[in-house]
CSV table of C-alpha atoms in Angstrom, one decimal:
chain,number,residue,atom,x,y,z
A,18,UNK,CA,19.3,13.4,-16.2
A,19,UNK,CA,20.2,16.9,-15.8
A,20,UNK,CA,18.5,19.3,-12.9
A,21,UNK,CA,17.7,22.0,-14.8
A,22,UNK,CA,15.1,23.8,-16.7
A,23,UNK,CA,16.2,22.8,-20.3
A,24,UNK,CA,16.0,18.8,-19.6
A,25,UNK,CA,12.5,19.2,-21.0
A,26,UNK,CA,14.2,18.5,-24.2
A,27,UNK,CA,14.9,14.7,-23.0
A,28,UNK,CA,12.9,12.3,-23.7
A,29,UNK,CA,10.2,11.1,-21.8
A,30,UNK,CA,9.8,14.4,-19.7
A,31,UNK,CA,7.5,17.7,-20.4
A,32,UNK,CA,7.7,20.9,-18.8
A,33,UNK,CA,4.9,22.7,-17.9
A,34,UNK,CA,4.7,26.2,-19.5
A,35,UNK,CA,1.9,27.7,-18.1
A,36,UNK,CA,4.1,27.6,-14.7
A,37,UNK,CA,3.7,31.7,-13.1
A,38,UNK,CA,7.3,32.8,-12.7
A,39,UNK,CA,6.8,34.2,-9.5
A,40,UNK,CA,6.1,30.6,-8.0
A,41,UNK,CA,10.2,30.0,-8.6
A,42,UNK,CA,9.6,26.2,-9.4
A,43,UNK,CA,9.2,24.1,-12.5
A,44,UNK,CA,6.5,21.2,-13.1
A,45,UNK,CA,8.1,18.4,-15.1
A,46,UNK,CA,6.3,15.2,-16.0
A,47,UNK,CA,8.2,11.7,-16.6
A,48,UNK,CA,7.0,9.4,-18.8
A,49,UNK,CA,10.0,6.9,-19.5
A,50,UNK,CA,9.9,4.1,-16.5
A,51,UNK,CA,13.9,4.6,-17.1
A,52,UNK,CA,14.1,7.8,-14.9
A,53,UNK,CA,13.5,5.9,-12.0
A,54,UNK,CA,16.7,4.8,-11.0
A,55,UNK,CA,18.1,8.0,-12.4
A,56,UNK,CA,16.4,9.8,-10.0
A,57,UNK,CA,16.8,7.1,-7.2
A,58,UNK,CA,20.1,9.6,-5.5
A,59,UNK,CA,17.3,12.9,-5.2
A,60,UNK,CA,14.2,10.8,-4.4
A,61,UNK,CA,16.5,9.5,-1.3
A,62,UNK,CA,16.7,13.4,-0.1
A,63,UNK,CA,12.8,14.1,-0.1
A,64,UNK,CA,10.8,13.0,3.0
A,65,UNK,CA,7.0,11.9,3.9
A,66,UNK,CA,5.4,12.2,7.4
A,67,UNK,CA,4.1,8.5,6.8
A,68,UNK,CA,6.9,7.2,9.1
A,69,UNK,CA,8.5,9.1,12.4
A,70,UNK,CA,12.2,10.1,11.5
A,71,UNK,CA,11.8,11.7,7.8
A,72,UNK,CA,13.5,9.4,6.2
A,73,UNK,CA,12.1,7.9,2.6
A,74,UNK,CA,10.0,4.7,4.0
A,75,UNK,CA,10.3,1.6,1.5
A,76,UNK,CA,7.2,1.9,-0.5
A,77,UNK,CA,8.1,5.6,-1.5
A,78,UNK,CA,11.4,4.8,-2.8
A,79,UNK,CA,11.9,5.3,-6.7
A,80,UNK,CA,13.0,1.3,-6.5
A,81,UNK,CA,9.6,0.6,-5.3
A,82,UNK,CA,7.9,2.8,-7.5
A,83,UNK,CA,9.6,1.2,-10.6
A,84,UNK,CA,9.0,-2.4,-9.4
A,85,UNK,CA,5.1,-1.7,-9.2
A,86,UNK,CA,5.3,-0.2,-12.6
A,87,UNK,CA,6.6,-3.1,-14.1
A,88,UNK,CA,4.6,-5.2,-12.5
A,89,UNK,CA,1.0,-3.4,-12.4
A,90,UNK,CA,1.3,-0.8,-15.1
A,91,UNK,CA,-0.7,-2.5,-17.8
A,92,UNK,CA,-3.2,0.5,-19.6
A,93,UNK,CA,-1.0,3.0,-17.6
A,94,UNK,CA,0.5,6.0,-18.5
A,95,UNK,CA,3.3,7.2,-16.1
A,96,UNK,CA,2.8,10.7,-15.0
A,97,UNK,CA,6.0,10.7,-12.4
A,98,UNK,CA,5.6,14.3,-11.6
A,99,UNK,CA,9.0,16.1,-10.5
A,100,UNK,CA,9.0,19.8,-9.2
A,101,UNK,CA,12.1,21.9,-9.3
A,102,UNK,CA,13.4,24.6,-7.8
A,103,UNK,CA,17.2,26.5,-8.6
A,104,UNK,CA,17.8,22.9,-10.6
A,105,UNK,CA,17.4,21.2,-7.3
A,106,UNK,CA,14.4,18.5,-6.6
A,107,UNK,CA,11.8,19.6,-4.4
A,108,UNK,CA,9.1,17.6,-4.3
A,109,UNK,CA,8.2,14.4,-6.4
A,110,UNK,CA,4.5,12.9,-7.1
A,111,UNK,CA,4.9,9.3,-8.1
A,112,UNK,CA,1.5,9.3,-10.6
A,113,UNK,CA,-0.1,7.7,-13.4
A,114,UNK,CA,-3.1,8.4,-16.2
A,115,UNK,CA,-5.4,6.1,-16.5
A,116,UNK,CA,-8.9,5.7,-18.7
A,117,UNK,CA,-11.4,3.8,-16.0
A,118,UNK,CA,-15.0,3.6,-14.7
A,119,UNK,CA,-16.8,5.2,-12.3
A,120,UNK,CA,-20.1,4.0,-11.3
A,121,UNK,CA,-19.7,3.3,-15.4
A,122,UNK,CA,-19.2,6.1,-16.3
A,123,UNK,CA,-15.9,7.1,-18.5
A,124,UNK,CA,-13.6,9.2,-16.7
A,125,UNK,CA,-10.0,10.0,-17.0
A,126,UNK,CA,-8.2,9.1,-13.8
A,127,UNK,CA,-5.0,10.2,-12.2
A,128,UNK,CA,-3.8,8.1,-9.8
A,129,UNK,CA,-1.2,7.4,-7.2
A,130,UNK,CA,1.5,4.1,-8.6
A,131,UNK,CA,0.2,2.1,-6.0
A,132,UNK,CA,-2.9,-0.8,-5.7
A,133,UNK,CA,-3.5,-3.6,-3.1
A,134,UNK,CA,-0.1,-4.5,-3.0
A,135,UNK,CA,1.2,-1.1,-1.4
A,136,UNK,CA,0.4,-0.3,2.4
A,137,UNK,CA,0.5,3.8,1.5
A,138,UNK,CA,1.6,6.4,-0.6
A,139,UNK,CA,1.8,9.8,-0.4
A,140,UNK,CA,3.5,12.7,-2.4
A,141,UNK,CA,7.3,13.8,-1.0
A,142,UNK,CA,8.7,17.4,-0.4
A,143,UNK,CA,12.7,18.2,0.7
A,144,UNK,CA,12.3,19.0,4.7
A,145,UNK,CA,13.4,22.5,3.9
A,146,UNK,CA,10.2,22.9,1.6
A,147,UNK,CA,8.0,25.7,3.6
A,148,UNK,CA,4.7,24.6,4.1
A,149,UNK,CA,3.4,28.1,2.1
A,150,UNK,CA,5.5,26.8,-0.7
A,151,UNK,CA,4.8,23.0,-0.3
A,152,UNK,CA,0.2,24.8,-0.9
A,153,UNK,CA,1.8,26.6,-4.2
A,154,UNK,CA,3.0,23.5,-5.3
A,155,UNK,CA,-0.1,21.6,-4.8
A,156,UNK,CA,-2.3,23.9,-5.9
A,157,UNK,CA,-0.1,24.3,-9.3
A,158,UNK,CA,0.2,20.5,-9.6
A,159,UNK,CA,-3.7,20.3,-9.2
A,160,UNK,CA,-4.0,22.4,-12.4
A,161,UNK,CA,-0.9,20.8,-13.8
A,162,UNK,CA,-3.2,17.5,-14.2
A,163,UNK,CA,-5.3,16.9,-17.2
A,164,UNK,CA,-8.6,14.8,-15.2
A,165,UNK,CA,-11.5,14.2,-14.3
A,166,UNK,CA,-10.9,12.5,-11.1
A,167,UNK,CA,-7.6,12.4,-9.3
A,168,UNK,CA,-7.5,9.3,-6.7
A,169,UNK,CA,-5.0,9.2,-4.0
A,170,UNK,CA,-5.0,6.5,-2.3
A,171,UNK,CA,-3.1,5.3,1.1
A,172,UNK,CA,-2.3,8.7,2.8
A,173,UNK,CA,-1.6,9.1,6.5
A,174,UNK,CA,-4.8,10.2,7.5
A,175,UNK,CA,-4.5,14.1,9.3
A,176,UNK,CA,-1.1,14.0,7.9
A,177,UNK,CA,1.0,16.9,6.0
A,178,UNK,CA,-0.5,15.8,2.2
A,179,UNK,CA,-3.9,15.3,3.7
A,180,UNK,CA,-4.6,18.5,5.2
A,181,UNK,CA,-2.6,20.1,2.1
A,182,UNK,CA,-5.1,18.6,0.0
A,183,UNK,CA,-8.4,19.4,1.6
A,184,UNK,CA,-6.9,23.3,2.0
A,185,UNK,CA,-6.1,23.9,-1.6
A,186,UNK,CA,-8.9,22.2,-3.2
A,187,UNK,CA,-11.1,23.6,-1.3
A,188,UNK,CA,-9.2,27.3,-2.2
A,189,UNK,CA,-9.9,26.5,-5.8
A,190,UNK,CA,-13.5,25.2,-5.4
A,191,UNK,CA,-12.5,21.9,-5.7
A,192,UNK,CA,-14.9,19.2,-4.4
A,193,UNK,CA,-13.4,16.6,-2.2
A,194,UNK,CA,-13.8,13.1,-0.7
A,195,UNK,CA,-12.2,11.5,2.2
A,196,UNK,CA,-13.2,7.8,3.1
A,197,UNK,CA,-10.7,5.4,5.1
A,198,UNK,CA,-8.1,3.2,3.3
A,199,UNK,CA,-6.0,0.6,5.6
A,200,UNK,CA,-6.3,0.7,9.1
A,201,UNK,CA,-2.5,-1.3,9.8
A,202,UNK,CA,-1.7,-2.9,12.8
A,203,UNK,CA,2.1,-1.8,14.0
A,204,UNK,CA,4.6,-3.4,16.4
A,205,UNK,CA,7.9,-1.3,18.3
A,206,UNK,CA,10.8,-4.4,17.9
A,207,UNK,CA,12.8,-2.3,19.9
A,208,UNK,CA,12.4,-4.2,23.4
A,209,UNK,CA,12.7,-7.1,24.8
A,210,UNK,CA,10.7,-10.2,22.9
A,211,UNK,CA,10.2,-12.1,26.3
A,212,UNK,CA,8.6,-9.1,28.1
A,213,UNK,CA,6.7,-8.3,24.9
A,214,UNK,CA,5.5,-11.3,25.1
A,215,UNK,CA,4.5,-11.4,28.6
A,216,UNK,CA,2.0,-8.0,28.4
A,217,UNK,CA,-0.4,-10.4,26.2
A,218,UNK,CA,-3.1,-12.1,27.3
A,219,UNK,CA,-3.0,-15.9,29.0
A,220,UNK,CA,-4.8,-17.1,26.7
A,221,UNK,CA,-2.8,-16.0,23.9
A,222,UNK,CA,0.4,-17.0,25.2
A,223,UNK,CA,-1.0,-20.7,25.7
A,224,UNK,CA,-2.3,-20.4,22.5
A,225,UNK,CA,1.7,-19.3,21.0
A,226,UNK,CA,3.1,-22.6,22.8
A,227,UNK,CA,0.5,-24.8,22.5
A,228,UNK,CA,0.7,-24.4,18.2
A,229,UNK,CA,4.2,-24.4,18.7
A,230,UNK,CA,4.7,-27.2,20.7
A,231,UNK,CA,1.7,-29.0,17.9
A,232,UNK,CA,4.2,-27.8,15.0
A,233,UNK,CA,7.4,-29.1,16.3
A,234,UNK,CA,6.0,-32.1,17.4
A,235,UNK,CA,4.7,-32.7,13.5
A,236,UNK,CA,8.7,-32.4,12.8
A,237,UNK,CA,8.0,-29.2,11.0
A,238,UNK,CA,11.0,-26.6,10.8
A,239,UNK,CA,11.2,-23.2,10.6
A,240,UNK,CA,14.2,-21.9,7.8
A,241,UNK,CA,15.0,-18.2,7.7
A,242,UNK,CA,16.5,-17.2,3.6
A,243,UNK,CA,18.1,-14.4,2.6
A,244,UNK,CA,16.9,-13.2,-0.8
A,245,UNK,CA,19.4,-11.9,-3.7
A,246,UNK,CA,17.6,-12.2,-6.8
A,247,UNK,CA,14.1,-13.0,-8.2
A,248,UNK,CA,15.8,-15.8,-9.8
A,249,UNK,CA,16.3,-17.7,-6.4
A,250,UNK,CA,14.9,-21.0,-5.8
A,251,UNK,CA,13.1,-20.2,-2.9
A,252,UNK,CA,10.9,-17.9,-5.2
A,253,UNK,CA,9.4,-20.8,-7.2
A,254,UNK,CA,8.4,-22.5,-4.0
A,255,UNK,CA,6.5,-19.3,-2.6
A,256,UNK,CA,4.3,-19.9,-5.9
A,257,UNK,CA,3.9,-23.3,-5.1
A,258,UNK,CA,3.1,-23.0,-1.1
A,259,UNK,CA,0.6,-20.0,-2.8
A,260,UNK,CA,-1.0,-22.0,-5.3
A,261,UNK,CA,-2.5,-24.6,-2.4
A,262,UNK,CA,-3.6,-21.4,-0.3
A,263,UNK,CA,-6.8,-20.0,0.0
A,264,UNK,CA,-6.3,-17.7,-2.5
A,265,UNK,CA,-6.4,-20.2,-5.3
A,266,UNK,CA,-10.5,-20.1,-5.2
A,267,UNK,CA,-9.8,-16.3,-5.6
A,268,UNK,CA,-7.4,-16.2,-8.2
A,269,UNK,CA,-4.8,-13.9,-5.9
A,270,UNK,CA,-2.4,-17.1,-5.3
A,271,UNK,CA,1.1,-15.9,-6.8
A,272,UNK,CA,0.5,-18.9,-9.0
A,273,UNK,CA,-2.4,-17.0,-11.0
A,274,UNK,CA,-1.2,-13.4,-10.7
A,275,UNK,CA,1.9,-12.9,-13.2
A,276,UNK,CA,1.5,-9.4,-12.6
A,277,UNK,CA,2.7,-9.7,-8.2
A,278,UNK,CA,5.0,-12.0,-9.5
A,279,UNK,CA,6.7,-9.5,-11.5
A,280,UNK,CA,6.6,-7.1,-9.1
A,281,UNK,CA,8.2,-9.2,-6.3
A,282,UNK,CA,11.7,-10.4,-8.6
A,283,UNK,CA,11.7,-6.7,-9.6
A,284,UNK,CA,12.0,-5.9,-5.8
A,285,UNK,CA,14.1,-9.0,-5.2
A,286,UNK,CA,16.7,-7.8,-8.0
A,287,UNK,CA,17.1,-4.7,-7.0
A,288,UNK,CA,16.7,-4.9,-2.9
A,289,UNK,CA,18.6,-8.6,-2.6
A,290,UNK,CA,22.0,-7.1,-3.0
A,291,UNK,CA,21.8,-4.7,-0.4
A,292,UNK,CA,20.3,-7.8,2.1
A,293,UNK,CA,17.3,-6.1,2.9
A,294,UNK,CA,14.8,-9.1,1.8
A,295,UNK,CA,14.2,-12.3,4.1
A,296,UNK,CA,11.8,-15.3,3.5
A,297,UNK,CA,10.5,-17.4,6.5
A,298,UNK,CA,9.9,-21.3,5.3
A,299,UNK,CA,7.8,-23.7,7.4
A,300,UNK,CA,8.8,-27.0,6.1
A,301,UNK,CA,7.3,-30.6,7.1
A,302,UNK,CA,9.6,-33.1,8.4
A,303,UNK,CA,10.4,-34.2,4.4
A,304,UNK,CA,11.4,-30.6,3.6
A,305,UNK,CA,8.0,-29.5,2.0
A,306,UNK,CA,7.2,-25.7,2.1
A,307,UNK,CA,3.8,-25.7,3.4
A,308,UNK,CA,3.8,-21.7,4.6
A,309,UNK,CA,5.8,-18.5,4.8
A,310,UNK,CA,6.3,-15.0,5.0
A,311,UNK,CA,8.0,-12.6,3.1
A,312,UNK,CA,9.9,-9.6,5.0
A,313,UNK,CA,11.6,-6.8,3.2
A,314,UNK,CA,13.6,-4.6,5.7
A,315,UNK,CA,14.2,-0.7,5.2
A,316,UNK,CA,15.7,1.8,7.5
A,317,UNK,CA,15.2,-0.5,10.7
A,318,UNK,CA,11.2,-1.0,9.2
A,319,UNK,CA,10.3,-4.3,8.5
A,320,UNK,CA,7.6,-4.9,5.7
A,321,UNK,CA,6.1,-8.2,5.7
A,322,UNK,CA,4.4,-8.5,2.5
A,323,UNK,CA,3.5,-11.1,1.5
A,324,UNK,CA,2.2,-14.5,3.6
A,325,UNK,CA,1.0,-17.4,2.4
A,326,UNK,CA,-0.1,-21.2,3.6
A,327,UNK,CA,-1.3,-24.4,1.9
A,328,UNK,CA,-4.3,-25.2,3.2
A,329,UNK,CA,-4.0,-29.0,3.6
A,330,UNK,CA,-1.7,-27.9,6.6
A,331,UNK,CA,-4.1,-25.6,8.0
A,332,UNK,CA,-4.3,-27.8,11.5
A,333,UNK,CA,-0.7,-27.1,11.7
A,334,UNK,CA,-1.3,-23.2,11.8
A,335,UNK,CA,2.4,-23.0,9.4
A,336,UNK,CA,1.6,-19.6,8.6
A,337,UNK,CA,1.1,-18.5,12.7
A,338,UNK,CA,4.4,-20.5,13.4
A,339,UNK,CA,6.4,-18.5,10.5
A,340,UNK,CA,4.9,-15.3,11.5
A,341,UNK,CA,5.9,-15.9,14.9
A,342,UNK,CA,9.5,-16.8,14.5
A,343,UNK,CA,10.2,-13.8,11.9
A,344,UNK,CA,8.6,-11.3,14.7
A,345,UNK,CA,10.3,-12.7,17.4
A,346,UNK,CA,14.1,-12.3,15.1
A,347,UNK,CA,13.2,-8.4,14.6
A,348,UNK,CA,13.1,-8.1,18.4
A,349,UNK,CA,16.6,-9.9,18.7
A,350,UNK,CA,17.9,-7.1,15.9
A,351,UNK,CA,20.2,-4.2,17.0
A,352,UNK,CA,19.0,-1.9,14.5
A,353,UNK,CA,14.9,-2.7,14.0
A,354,UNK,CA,12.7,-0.6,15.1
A,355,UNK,CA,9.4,-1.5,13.9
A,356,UNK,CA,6.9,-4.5,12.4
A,357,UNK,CA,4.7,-2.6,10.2
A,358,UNK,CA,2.4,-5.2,9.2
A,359,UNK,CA,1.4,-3.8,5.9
A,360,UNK,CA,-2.6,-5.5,6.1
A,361,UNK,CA,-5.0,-4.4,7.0
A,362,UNK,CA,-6.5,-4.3,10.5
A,363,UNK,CA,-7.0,-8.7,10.6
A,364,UNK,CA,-8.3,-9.7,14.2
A,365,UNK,CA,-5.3,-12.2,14.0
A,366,UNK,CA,-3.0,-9.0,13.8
A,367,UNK,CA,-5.1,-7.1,16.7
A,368,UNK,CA,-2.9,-10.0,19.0
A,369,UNK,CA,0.4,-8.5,18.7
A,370,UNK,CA,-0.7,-4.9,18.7
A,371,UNK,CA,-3.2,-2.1,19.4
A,372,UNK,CA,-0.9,0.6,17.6
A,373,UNK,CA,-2.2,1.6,14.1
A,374,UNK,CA,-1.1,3.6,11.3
A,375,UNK,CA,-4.8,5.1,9.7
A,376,UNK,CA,-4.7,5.9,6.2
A,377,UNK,CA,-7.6,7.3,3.9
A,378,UNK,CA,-8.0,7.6,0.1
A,379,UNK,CA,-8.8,11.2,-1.6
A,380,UNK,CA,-10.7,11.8,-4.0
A,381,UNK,CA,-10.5,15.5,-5.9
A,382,UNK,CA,-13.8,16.0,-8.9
A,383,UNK,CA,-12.2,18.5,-11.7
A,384,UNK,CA,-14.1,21.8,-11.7
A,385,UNK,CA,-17.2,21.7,-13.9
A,386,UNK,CA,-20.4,19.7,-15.1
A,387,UNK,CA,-19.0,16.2,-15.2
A,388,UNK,CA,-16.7,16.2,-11.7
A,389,UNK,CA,-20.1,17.7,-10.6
A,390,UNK,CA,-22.4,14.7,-12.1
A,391,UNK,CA,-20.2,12.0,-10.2
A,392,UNK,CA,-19.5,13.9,-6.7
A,393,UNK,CA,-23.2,14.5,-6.5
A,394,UNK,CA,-23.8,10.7,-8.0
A,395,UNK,CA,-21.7,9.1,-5.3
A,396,UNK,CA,-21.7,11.0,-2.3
A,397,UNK,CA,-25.3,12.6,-2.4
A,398,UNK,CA,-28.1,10.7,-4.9
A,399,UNK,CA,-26.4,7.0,-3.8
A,400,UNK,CA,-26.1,7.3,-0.3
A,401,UNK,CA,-29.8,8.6,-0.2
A,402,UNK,CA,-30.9,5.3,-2.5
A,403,UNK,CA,-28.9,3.2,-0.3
A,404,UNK,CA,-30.7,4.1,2.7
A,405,UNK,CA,-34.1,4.0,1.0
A,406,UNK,CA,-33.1,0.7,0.5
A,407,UNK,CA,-32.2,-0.3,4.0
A,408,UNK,CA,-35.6,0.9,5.4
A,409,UNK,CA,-37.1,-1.5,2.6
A,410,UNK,CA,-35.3,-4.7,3.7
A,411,UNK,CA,-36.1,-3.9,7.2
A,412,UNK,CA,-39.5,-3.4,6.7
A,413,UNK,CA,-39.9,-6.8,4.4
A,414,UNK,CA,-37.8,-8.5,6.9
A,415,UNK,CA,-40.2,-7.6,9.6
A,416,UNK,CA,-43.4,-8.3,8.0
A,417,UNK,CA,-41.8,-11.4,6.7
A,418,UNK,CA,-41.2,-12.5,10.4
A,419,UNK,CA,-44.7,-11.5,11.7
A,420,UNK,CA,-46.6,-13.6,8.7
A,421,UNK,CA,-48.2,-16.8,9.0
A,422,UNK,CA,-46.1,-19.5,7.2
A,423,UNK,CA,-47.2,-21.4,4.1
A,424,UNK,CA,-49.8,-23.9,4.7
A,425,UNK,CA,-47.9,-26.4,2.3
A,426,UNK,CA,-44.8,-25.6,3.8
């Protein structure tokens, strides 16, 4: 792919016309899922505020990105939108099209690449990008986008792309709505295990040796495997140990969901030569997986996620015991810096840490009759039905408790 102006003639990419020259930038939209790892050298030089340091955390990496595309795309339409400057890269927005429903009614969405499989997203500038220059580029990519609803969802709340969002939609008379995403729990691996350890309650450390000591004594094991492909053997027993997990009665197990199945070789293909994905088995005493936990490491950041257990081991706590054994091996790593535990904020998680990384979704309603119809719809008519309706049940719930029972009763 070349970086300049005339690679609009390639396929798969489209640049925007309509572009003022005195912004000094181009708009160009990707459609072939290809460009990807083309790009993968210039998306490394861009930056989010979503982690300390600058760098390019995992899930906004173009090999992220292009492992959720194949695995989640399905009805899609890829909208990767790249803005350029002198040739160079200066800011990438990892979107998609997409034709959906809201409160059933048709709308044409735009859409981060990212669902419940991805902790955050966010769009990415070069660090040298001025923040006047980084509101002319949003404000030019708002119009760029054919919608009537763009979606982001998963950006660090009071971040940089948060507050560039609310400032230039509100410029252009934009309505917009903010409601929270994940709350994540996050651990610092960079001290000691055995005095991070120590600063938690009693009660929880008896509860860490107690289940250990229970686990051990079963003749359970705890087996630590280095990923290199999706084609490993260890992959087929993650579906297994998923298929007898809760999730089965939800239809989430790995064992119903082709599409996270896809999405995780993808990773492992790409991200297994370059050592950065670990698997934590708990095995019974015959070798059976019964639970484990998925970690894939990036720039000292550990991302465990995905965790699974089979449920006819559940007195065991397998899952616990994995969990605890891969924490405890970041804290023994030279270079890890942090657990970031990509859920959301589980009481089981609220153990290890009281450190969260807040997130929110936005949502931007074109300009006009319809984007009017469903901002007023959700966040005016439906909030005032829904407490209508709470004063109802409480009303019928009191009168119920104050009436004299059924005589057949």
């Amino acid at each position: 792919m070349e970086s300049h102006q005339s690679s609009n003639h390639q396929v798969g990419m489209d640049v925007d016309p309509s572009i003022d020259s005195s912004c000094n930038f181009s708009i160009q939209t990707v459609s072939d899922p290809e460009c990807f790892l083309e790009l993968e050298d210039d998306w490394q030089q861009l930056s989010s505020d979503t982690h300390a340091g600058g760098a390019v955390p995992l899930p906004l990496t173009s090999v992220w990105m292009l492992s959720w595309w194949k695995g989640f795309s399905d009805g899609a339409r890829l909208r990767l939108t790249i803005i350029r400057q002198h040739g160079r890269i200066i800011a990438i927005a990892p979107l998609a099209a997409v034709n959906d429903h809201y409160r059933r009614i048709s709308v044409k969405k735009t859409k981060f690449l990212s669902n419940g499989h991805t902790p955050f997203c966010d769009i990415l500038f070069a660090p040298d990008v001025e923040y006047g220059v980084r509101k002319n580029i949003m404000r030019e990519l708002i119009k760029h986008l054919d919608y009537d609803l763009i979606e982001l969802r998963g950006i660090k709340e009071k971040g940089s792309t948060h507050q560039l969002l609310i400032e230039v939609a509100q410029s252009m008379g934009i309505r917009v709505a903010v409601y929270p995403a994940l709350s994540t729990p996050v651990v610092n691996t960079k001290g000691d295990w055995d005095a991070f350890l120590a600063e938690k309650s009693k009660k929880f450390r008896q509860r860490v040796r107690s289940t250990t000591n229970r686990f051990e004594r079963s003749g359970g094991k705890i087996e630590k495997t280095m990923i290199k492909s999706g084609e490993d053997s260890i992959v087929e027993e993650m579906i297994t140990v998923s298929s007898h997990s809760w999730k089965r009665s939800m239809g989430t197990d790995l064992g119903s969901r082709a599409d996270s199945v896809r999405f995780l070789k993808s990773l492992f293909d790409q991200l297994g030569p370059r050592k950065s994905i670990s698997v934590w088995m708990a095995r019974t005493d015959s070798g059976e997986p019964i639970a484990f936990e998925l970690h894939l490491i990036w720039g000292g950041v550990s991302y465990p996620i995905r965790a699974d257990f089979n449920e006819q081991y559940k007195k065991l706590s397998p899952g616990f015991i994995a969990e605890l054994n891969a924490l405890r091996s970041l804290f023994e790593q030279a270079d890890g810096t942090t657990y970031y535990s990509c859920a959301d904020d589980y009481q089981y998680l609220s153990h290890w840490t009281d450190t969260y990384a807040q997130h929110v979704t936005v949502e931007l309603f074109k300009p006009g009759l319809k984007g009017f119809l469903l901002y007023n719809l959700e966040y005016r008519l439906i909030p005032v039905l829904r407490s209508i309706r709470s004063v109802f049940r409480k009303e019928t719930g009191s009168e119920s408790k104050t009436s004299r029972p059924n005589k057949i009763a």
